[in-house]
PDB file of C-alpha atoms in Angstrom:
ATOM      1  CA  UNK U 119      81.259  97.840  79.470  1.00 84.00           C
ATOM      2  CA  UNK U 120      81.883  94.629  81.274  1.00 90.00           C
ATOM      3  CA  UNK U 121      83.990  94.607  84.495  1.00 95.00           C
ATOM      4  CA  UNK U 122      86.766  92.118  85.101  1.00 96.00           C
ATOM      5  CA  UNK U 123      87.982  91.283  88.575  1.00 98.00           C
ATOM      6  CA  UNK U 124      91.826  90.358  88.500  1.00 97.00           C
ATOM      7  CA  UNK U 125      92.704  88.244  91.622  1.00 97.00           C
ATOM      8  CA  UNK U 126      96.601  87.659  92.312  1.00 96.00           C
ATOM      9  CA  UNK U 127      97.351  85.619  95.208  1.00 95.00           C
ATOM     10  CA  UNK U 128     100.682  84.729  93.466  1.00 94.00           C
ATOM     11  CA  UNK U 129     104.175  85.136  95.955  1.00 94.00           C
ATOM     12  CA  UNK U 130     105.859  85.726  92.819  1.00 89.00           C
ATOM     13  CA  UNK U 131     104.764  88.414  91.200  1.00 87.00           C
ATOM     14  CA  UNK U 132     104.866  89.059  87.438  1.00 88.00           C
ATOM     15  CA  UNK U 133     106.716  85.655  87.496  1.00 91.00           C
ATOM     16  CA  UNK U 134     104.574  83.742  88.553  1.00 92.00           C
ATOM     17  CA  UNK U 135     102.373  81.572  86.083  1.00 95.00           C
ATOM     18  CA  UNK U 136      99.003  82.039  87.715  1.00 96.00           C
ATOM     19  CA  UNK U 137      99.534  85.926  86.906  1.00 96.00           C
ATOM     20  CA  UNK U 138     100.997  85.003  83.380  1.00 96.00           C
ATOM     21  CA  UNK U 139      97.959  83.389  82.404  1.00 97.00           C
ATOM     22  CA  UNK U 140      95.613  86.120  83.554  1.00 96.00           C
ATOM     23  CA  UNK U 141      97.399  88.751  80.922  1.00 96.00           C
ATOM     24  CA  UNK U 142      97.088  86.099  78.647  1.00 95.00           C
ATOM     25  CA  UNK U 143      93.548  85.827  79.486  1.00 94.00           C
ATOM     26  CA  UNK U 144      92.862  89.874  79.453  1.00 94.00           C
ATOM     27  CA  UNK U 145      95.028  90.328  76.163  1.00 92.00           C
ATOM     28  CA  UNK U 146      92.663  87.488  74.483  1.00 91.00           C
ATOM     29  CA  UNK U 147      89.776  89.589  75.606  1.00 90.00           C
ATOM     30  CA  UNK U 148      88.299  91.479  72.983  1.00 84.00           C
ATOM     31  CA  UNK U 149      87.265  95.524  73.582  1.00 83.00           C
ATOM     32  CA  UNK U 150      84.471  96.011  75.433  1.00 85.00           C
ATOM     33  CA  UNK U 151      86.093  94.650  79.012  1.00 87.00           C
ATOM     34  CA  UNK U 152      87.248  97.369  81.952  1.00 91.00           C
ATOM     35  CA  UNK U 153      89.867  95.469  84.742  1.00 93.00           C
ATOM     36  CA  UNK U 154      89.815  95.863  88.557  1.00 95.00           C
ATOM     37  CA  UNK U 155      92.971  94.647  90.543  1.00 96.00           C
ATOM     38  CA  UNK U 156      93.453  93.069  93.560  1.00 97.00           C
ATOM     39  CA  UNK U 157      96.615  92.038  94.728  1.00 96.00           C
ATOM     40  CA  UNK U 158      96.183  89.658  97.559  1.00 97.00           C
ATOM     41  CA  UNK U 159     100.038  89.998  98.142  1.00 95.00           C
ATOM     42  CA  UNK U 160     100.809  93.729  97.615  1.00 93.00           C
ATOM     43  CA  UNK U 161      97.369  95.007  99.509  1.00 90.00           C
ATOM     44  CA  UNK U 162      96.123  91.732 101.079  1.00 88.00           C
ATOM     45  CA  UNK U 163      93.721  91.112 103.921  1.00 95.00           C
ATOM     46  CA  UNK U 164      95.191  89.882 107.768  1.00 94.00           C
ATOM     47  CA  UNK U 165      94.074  86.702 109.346  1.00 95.00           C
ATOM     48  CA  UNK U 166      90.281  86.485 110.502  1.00 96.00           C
ATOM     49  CA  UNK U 167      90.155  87.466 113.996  1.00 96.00           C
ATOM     50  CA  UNK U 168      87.339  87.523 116.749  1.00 97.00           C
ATOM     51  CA  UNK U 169      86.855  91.293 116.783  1.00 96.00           C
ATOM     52  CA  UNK U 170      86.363  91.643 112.946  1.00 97.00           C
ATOM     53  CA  UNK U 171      83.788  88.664 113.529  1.00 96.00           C
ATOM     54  CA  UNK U 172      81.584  90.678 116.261  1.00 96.00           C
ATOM     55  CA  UNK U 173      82.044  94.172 113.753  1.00 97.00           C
ATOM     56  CA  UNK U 174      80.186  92.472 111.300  1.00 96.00           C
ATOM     57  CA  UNK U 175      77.266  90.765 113.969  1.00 95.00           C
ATOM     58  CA  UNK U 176      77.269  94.423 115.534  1.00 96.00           C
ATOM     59  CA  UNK U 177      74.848  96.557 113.736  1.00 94.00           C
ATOM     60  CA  UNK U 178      76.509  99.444 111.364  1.00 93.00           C
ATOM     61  CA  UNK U 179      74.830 102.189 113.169  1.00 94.00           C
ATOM     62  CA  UNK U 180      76.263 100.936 116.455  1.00 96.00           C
ATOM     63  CA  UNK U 181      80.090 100.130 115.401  1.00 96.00           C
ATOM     64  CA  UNK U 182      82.463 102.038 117.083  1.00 96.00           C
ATOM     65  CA  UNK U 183      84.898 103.530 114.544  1.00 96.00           C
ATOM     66  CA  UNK U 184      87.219 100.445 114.800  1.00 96.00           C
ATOM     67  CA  UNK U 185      84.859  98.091 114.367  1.00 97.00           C
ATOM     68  CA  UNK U 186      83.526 100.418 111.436  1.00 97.00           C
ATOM     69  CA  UNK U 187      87.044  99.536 109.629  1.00 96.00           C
ATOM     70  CA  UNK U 188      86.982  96.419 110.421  1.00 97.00           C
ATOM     71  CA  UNK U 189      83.437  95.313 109.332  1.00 97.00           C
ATOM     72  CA  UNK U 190      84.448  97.566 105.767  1.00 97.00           C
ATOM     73  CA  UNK U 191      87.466  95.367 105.278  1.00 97.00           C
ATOM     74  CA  UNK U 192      84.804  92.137 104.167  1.00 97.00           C
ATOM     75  CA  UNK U 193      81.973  95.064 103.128  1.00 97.00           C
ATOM     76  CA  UNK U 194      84.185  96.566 100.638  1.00 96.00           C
ATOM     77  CA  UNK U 195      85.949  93.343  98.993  1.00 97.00           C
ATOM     78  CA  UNK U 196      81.425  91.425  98.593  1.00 98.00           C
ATOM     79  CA  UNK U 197      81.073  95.007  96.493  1.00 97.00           C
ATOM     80  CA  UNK U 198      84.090  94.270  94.797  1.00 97.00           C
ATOM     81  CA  UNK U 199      83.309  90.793  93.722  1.00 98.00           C
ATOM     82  CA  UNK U 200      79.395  92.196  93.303  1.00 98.00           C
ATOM     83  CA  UNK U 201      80.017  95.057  91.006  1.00 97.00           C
ATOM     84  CA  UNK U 202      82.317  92.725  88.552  1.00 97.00           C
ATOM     85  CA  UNK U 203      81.098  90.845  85.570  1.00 95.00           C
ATOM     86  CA  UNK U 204      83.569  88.366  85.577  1.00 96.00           C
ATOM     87  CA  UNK U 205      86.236  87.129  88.082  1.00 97.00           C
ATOM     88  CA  UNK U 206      89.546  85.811  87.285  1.00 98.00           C
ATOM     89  CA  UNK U 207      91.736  83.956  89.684  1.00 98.00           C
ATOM     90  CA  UNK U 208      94.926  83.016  90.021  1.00 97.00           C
ATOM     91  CA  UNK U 209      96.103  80.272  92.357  1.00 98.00           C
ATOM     92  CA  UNK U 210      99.060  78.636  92.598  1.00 97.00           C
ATOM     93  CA  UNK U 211      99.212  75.733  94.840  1.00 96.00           C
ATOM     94  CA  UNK U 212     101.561  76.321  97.943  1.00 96.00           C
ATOM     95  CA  UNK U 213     102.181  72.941 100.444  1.00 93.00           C
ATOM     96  CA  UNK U 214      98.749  71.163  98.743  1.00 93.00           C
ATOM     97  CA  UNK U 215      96.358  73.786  99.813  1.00 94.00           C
ATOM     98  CA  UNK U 216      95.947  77.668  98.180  1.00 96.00           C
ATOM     99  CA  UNK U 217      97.214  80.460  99.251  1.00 96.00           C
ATOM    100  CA  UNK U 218      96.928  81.687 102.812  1.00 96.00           C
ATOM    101  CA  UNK U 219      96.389  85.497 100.663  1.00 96.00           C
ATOM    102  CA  UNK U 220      93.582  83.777  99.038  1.00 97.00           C
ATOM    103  CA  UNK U 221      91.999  82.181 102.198  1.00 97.00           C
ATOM    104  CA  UNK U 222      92.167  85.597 104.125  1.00 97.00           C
ATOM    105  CA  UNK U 223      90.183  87.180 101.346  1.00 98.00           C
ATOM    106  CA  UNK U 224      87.943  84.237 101.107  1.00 98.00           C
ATOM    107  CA  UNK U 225      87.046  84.516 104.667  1.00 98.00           C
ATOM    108  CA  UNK U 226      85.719  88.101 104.153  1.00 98.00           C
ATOM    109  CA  UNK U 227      82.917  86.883 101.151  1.00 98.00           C
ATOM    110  CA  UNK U 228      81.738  84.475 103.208  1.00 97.00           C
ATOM    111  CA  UNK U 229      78.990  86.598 105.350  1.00 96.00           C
ATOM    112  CA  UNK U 230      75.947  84.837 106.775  1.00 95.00           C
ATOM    113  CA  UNK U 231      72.568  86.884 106.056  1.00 94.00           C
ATOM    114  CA  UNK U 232      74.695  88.646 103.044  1.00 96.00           C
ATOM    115  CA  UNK U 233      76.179  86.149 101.117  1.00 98.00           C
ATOM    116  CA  UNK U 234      74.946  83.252 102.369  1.00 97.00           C
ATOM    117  CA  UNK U 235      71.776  81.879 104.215  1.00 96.00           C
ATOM    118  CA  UNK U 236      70.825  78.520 105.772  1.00 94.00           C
ATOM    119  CA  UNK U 237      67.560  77.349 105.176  1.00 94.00           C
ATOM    120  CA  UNK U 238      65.716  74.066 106.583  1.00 92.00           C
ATOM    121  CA  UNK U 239      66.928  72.678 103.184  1.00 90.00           C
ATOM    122  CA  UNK U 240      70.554  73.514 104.136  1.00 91.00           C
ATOM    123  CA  UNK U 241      72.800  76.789 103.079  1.00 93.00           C
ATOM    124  CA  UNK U 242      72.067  78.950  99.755  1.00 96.00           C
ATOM    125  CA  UNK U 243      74.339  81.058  98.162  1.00 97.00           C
ATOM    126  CA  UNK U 244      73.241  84.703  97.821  1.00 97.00           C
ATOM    127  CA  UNK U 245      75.665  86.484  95.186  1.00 98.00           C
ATOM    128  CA  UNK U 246      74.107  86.539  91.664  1.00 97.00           C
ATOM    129  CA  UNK U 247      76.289  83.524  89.740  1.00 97.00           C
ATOM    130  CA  UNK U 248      78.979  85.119  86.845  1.00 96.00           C
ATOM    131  CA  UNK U 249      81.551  83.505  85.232  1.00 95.00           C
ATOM    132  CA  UNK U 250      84.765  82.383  87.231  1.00 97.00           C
ATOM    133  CA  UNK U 251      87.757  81.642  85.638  1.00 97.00           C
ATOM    134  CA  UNK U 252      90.482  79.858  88.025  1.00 98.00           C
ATOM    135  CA  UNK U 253      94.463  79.831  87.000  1.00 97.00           C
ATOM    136  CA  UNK U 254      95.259  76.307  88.334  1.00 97.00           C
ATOM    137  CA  UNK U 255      99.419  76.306  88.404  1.00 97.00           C
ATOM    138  CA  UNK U 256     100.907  73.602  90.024  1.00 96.00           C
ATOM    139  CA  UNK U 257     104.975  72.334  90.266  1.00 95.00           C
ATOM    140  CA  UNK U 258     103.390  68.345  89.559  1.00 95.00           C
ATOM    141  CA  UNK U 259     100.499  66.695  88.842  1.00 96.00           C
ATOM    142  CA  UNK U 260      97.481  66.770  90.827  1.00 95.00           C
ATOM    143  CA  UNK U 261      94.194  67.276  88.950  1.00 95.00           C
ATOM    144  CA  UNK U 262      91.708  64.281  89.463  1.00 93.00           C
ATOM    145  CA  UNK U 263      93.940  62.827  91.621  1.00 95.00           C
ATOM    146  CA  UNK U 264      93.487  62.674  95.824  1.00 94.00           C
ATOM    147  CA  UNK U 265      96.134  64.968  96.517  1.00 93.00           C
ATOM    148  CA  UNK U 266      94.002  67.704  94.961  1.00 96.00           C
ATOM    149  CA  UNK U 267      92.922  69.616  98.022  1.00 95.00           C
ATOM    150  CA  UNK U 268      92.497  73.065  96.088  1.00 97.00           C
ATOM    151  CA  UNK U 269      89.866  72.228  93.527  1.00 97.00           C
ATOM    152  CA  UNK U 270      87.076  70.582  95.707  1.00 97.00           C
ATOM    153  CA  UNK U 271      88.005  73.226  98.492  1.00 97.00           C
ATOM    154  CA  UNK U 272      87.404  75.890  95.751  1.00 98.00           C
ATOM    155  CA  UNK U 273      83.899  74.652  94.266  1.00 98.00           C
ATOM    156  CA  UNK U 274      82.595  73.756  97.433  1.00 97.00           C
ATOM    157  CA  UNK U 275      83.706  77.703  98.533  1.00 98.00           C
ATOM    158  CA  UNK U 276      82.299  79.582  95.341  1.00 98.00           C
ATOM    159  CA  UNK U 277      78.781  77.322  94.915  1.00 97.00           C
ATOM    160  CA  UNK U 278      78.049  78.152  98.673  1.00 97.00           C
ATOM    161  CA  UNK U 279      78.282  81.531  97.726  1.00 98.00           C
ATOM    162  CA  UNK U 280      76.286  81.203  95.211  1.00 97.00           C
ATOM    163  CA  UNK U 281      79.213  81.263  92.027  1.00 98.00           C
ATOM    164  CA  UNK U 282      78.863  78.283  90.210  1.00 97.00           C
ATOM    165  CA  UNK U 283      80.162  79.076  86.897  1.00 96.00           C
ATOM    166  CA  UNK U 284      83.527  78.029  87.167  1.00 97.00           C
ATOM    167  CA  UNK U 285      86.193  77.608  84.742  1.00 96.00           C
ATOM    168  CA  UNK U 286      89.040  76.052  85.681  1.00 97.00           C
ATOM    169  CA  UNK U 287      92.830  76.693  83.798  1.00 97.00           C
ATOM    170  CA  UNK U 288      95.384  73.611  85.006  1.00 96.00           C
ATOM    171  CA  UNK U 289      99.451  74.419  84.191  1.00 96.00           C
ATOM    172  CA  UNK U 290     100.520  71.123  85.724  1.00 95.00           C
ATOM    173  CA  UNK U 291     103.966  69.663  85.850  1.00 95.00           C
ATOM    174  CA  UNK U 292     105.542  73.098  85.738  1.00 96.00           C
ATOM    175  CA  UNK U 293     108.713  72.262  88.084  1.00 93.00           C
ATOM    176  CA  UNK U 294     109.038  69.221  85.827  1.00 94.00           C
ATOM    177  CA  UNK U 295     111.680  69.907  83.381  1.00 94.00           C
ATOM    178  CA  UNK U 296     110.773  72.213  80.469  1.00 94.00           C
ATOM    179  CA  UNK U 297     109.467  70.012  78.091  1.00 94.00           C
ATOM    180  CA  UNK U 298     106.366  69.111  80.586  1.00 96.00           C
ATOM    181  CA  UNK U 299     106.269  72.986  81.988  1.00 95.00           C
ATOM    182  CA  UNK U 300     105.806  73.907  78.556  1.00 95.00           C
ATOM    183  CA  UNK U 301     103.398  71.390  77.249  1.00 94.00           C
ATOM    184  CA  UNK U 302     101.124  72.761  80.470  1.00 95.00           C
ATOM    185  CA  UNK U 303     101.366  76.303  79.184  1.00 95.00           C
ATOM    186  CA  UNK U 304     100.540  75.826  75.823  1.00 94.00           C
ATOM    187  CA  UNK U 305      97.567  73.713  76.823  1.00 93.00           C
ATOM    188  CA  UNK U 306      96.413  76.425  79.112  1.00 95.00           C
ATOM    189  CA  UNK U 307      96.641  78.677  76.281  1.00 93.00           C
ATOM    190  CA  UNK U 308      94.829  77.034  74.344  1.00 92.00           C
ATOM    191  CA  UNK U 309      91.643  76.980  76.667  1.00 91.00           C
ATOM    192  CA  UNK U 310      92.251  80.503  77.170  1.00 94.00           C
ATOM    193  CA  UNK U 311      91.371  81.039  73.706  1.00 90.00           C
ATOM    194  CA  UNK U 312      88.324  78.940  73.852  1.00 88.00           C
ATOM    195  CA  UNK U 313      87.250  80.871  77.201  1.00 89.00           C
ATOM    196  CA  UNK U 314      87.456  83.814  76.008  1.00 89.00           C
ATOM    197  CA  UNK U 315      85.513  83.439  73.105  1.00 83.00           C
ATOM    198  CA  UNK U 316      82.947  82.275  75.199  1.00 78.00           C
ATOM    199  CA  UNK U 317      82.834  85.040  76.957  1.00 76.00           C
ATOM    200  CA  UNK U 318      82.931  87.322  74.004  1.00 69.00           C
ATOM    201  CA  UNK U 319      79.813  85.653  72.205  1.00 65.00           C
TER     202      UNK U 319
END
């Protein structure tokens, strides 16, 4: 059985569209798919600091039991993302950039020597590539345009970790009346269905 892993990093909760889609993306799904959660909001991850930084450069057998927790923190959420098959996830755009849930987790799969390595030919991703499908919800219109901060941020994060099968899901336009919100919906839909037929060939 092939493992999904569901990433939320919506505020909102079941109402928020990101979230929407990914049901709509798991009910599409024929049998043969388990789920894992992970709610960035409910059980998310705090800031990056200095002393989570030196538990992971300090070698296991030497951690003191603080820096033990700390270093399992980023340990625990690479197994996560290596044990899945697929990885959906949602992200809303908040104030032009992603979620500051979503950067906090982001920060603990990036892991030099484990995730990553730089070579005299510059950095290679280490995770073995799956499919990634990213829930794109915005309030206007930003995809190919310069304001678009989250998409090159996001490819440029996942293909130095070595993901590079990404799907991308836009719901544009969704705080622009409901004629436009639901134009973006159904046209997410509609690549949802395409997606996951992929995925089930």
């Amino acid at each position: 059985m092939k493992k999904v892993l569901v990433v939320q990093s919506s505020v909102s909760g079941e109402q928020g569209k990101s979230n929407q889609l990914i049901e709509q993306f798991i009910s599409a799904l024929p049998a043969g798919f388990s789920r894992d959660d992970l709610d960035l909001v409910s059980n998310g991850f705090p800031h990056l600091a200095m002393s989570e930084i030196g538990a992971w450069m300090t070698p296991a057998d030497s951690r003191s039991p603080e820096q033990a927790a700390l270093a399992a923190l980023s340990d625990n959420a690479i197994a996560q993302v290596q044990a899945a098959d697929v990885i959906l996830l949602g992200v809303p755009m908040y104030n032009f950039g992603v979620p500051s849930q979503l950067k906090a987790w982001f920060d603990r799969l990036a892991r030099a020597g484990i995730t990553f390595k730089y070579t005299e030919q510059g950095p290679v991703g280490l995770l073995a590539d799956k499919p990634v499908v990213i829930f794109a919800t915005r309030g206007g219109i930003y995809k190919d345009l310069p304001a678009d901060s989250q998409t090159p941020f996001l490819k440029s994060f996942f293909n130095f970790i070595g993901l590079k099968d990404l799907h991308f899901v836009y719901a544009e336009g969704l705080n622009m009346g409901p004629d436009s919100a639901a134009q973006a919906l159904s046209a997410a839909s509609a690549q949802i269905q395409s997606l996951t037929a992929d995925l089930a060939a």
